[in-house]
PDB file of C-alpha atoms in Angstrom:
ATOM      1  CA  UNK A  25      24.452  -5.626  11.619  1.00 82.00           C
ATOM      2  CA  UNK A  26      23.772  -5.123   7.776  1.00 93.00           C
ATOM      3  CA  UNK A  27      20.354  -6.390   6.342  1.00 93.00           C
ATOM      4  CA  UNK A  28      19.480  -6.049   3.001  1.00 95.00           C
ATOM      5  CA  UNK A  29      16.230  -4.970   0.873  1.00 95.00           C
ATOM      6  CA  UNK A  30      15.308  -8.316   0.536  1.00 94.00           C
ATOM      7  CA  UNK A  31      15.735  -9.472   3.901  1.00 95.00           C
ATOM      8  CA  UNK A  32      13.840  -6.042   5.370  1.00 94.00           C
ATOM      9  CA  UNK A  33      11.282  -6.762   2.990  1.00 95.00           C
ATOM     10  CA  UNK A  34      10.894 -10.949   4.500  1.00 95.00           C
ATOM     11  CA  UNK A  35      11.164  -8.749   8.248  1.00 96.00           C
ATOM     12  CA  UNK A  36       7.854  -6.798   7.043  1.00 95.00           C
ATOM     13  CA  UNK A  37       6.288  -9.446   5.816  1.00 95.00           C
ATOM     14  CA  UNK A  38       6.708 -11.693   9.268  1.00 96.00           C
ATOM     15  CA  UNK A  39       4.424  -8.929  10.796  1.00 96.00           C
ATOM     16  CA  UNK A  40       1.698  -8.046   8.421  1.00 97.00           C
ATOM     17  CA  UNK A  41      -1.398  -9.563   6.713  1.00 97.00           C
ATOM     18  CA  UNK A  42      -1.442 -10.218   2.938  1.00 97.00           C
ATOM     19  CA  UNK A  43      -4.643 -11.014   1.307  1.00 97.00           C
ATOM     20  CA  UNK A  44      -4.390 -12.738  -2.625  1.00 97.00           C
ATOM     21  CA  UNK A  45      -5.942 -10.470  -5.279  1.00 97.00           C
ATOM     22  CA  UNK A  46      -8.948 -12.876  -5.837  1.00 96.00           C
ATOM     23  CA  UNK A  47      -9.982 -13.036  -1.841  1.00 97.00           C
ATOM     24  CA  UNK A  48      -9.840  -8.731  -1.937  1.00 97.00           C
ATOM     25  CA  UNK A  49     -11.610  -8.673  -5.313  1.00 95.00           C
ATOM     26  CA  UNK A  50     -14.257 -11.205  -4.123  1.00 95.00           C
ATOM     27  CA  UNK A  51     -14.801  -8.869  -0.458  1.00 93.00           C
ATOM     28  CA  UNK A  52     -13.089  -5.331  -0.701  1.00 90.00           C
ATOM     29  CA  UNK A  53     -15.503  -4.103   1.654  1.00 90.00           C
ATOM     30  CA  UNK A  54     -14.902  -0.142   2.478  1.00 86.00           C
ATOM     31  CA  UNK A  55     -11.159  -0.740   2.288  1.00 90.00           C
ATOM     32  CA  UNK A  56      -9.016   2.112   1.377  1.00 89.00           C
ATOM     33  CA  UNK A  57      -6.920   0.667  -1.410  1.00 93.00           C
ATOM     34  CA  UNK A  58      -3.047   2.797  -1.620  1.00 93.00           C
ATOM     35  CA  UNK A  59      -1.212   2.173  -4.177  1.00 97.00           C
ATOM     36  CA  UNK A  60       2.377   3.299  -3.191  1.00 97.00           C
ATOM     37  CA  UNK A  61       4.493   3.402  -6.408  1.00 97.00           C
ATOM     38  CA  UNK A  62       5.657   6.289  -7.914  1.00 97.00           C
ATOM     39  CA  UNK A  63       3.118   8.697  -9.999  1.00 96.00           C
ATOM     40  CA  UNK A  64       4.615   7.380 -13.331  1.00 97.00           C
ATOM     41  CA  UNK A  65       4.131   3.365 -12.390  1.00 97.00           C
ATOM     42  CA  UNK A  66       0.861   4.435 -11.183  1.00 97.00           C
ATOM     43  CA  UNK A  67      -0.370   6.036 -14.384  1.00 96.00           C
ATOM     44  CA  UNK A  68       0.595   3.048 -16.585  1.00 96.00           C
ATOM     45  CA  UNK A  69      -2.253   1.430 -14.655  1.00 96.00           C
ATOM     46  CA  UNK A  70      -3.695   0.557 -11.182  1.00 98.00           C
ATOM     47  CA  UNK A  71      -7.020  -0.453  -9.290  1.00 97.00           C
ATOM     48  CA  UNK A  72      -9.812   1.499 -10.000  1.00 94.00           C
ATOM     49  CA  UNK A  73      -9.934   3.613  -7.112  1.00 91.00           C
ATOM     50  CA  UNK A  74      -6.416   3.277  -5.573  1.00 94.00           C
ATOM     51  CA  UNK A  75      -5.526   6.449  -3.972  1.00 90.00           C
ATOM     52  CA  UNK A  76      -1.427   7.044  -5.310  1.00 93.00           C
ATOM     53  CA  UNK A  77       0.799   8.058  -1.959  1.00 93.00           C
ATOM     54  CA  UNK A  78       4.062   6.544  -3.011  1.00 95.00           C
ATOM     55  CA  UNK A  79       6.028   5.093  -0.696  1.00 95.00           C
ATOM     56  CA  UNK A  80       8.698   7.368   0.239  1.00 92.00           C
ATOM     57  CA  UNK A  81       6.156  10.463   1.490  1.00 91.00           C
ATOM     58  CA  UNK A  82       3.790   7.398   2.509  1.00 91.00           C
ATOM     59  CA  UNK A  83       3.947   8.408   6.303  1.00 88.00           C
ATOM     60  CA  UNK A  84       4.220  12.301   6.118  1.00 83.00           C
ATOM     61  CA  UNK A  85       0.949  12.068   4.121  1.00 83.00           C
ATOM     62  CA  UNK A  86      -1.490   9.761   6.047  1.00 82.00           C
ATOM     63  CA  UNK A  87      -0.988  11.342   9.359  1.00 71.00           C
ATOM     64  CA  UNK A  88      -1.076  15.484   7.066  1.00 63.00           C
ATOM     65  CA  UNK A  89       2.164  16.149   7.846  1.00 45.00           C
ATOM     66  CA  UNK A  90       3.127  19.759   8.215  1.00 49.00           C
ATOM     67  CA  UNK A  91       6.074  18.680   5.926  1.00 42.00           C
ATOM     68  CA  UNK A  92       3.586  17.906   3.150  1.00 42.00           C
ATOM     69  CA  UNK A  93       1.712  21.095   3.742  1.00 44.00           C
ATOM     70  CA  UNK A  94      -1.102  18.597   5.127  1.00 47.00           C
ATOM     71  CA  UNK A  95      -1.957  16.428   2.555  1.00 53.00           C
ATOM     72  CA  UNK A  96      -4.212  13.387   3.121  1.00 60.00           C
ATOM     73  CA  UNK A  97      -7.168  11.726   2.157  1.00 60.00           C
ATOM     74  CA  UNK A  98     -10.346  11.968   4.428  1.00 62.00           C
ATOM     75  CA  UNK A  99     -10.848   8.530   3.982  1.00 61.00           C
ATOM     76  CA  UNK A 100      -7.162   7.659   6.229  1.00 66.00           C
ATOM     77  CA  UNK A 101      -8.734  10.108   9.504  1.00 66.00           C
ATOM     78  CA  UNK A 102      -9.560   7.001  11.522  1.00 74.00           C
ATOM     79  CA  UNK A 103      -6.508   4.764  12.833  1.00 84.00           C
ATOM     80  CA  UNK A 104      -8.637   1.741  12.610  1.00 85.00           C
ATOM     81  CA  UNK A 105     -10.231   2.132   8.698  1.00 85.00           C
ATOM     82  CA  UNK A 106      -9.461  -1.058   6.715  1.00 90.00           C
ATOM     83  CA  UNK A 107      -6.138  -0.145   4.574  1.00 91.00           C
ATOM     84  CA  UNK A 108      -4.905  -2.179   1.258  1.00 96.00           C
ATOM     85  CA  UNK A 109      -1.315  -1.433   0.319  1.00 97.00           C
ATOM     86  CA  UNK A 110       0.027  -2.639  -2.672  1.00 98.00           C
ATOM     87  CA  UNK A 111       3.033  -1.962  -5.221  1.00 98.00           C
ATOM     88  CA  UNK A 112       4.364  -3.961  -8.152  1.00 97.00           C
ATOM     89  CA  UNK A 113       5.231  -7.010  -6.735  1.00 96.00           C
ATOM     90  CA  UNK A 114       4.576  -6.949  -3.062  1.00 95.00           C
ATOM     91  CA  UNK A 115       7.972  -5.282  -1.621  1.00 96.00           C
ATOM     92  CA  UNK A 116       7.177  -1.854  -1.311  1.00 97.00           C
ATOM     93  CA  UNK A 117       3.991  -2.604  -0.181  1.00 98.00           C
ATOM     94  CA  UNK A 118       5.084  -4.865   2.777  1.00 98.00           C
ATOM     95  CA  UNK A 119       7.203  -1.881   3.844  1.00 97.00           C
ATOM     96  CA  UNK A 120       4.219   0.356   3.958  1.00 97.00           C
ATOM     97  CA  UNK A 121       1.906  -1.961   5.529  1.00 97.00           C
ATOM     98  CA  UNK A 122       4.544  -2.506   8.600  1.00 97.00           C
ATOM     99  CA  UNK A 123       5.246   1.115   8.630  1.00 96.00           C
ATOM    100  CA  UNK A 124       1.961   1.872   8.999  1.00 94.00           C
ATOM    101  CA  UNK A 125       1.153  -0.806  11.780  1.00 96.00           C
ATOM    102  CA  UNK A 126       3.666   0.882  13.853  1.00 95.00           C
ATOM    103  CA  UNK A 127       1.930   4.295  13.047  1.00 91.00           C
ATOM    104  CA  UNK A 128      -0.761   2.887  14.761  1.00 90.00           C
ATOM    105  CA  UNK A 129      -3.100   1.793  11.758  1.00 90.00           C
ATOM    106  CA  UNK A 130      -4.718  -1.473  13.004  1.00 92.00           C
ATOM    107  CA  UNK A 131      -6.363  -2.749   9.801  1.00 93.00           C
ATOM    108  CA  UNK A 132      -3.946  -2.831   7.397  1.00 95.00           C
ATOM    109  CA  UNK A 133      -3.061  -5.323   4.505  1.00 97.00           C
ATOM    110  CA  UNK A 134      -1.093  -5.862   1.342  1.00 98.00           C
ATOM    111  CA  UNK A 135      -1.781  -7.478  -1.614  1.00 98.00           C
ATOM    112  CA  UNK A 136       0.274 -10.310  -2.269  1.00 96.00           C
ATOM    113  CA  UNK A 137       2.116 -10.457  -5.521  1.00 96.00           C
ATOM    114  CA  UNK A 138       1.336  -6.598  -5.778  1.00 97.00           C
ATOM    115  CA  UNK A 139      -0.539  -4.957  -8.908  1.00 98.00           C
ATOM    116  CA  UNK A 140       1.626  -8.013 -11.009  1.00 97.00           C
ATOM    117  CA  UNK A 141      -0.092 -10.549  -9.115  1.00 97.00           C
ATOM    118  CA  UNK A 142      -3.542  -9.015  -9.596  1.00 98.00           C
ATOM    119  CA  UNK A 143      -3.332  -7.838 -13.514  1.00 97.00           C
ATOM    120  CA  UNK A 144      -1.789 -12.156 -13.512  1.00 96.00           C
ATOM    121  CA  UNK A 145      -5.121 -13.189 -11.908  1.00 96.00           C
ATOM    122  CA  UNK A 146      -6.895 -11.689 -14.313  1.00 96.00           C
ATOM    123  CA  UNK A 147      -8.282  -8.713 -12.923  1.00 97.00           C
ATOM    124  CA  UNK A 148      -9.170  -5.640 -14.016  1.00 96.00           C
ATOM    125  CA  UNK A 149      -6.763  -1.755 -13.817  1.00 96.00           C
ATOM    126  CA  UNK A 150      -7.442   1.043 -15.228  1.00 95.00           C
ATOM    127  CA  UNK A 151      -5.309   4.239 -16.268  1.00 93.00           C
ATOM    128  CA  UNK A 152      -8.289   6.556 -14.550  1.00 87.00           C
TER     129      UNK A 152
END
């Protein structure tokens, strides 16, 4: 059976947790915000300390890969750290966040609407 990128993306988000950009502005906590677009959508302008893993090395890099000469971020050791995904409108991120559940990670969310959705409810990015 065929599925498209749509309906993988509506799959994903059956089995994840979205939080609206106000509700993670208003409580971030520690989270560990990821942005996972590419370097080039990322530079144009994301939340002010988003660490950039785009989506397609998103996996190989969280766990330090051998294949990505073991790249992570301290911050991603423990399985159980709070994780924000987000992207440009929500899709990508929905991918990553269900990817990453079945890596294990059992605190992960996605911003609903993406980095769209958050610049729409007025809040701030930066190109830092």
């Amino acid at each position: 059976m065929h599925v498209t990128a749509n309906e993988l993306v509506e799959e994903a988000r059956k089995q994840i947790n979205e939080i609206a950009p106000g509700d993670l502005a208003a409580n971030r906590g520690s989270a560990v915000l990821i942005d996972v677009r590419e370097p080039a959508e990322y530079q144009t302008g994301h939340i002010a300390e988003a660490i950039n893993i785009p989506r397609g090395v998103l996996e190989f890099q969280v766990d330090a890969h051998p294949a990505v000469a073991n790249v992570s971020d301290p911050a991603l050791s423990s399985k159980s750290c709070p994780i924000v995904v987000y992207c440009r409108t929500g899709g990508r991120a929905a991918l990553s966040a269900a990817s990453l559940q079945r890596m294990g990670f059992t605190n992960v969310r996605s911003i609903s609407g993406g980095i769209t959705g958050w610049s729409e409810a007025g809040l701030p990015v930066t190109t830092r």
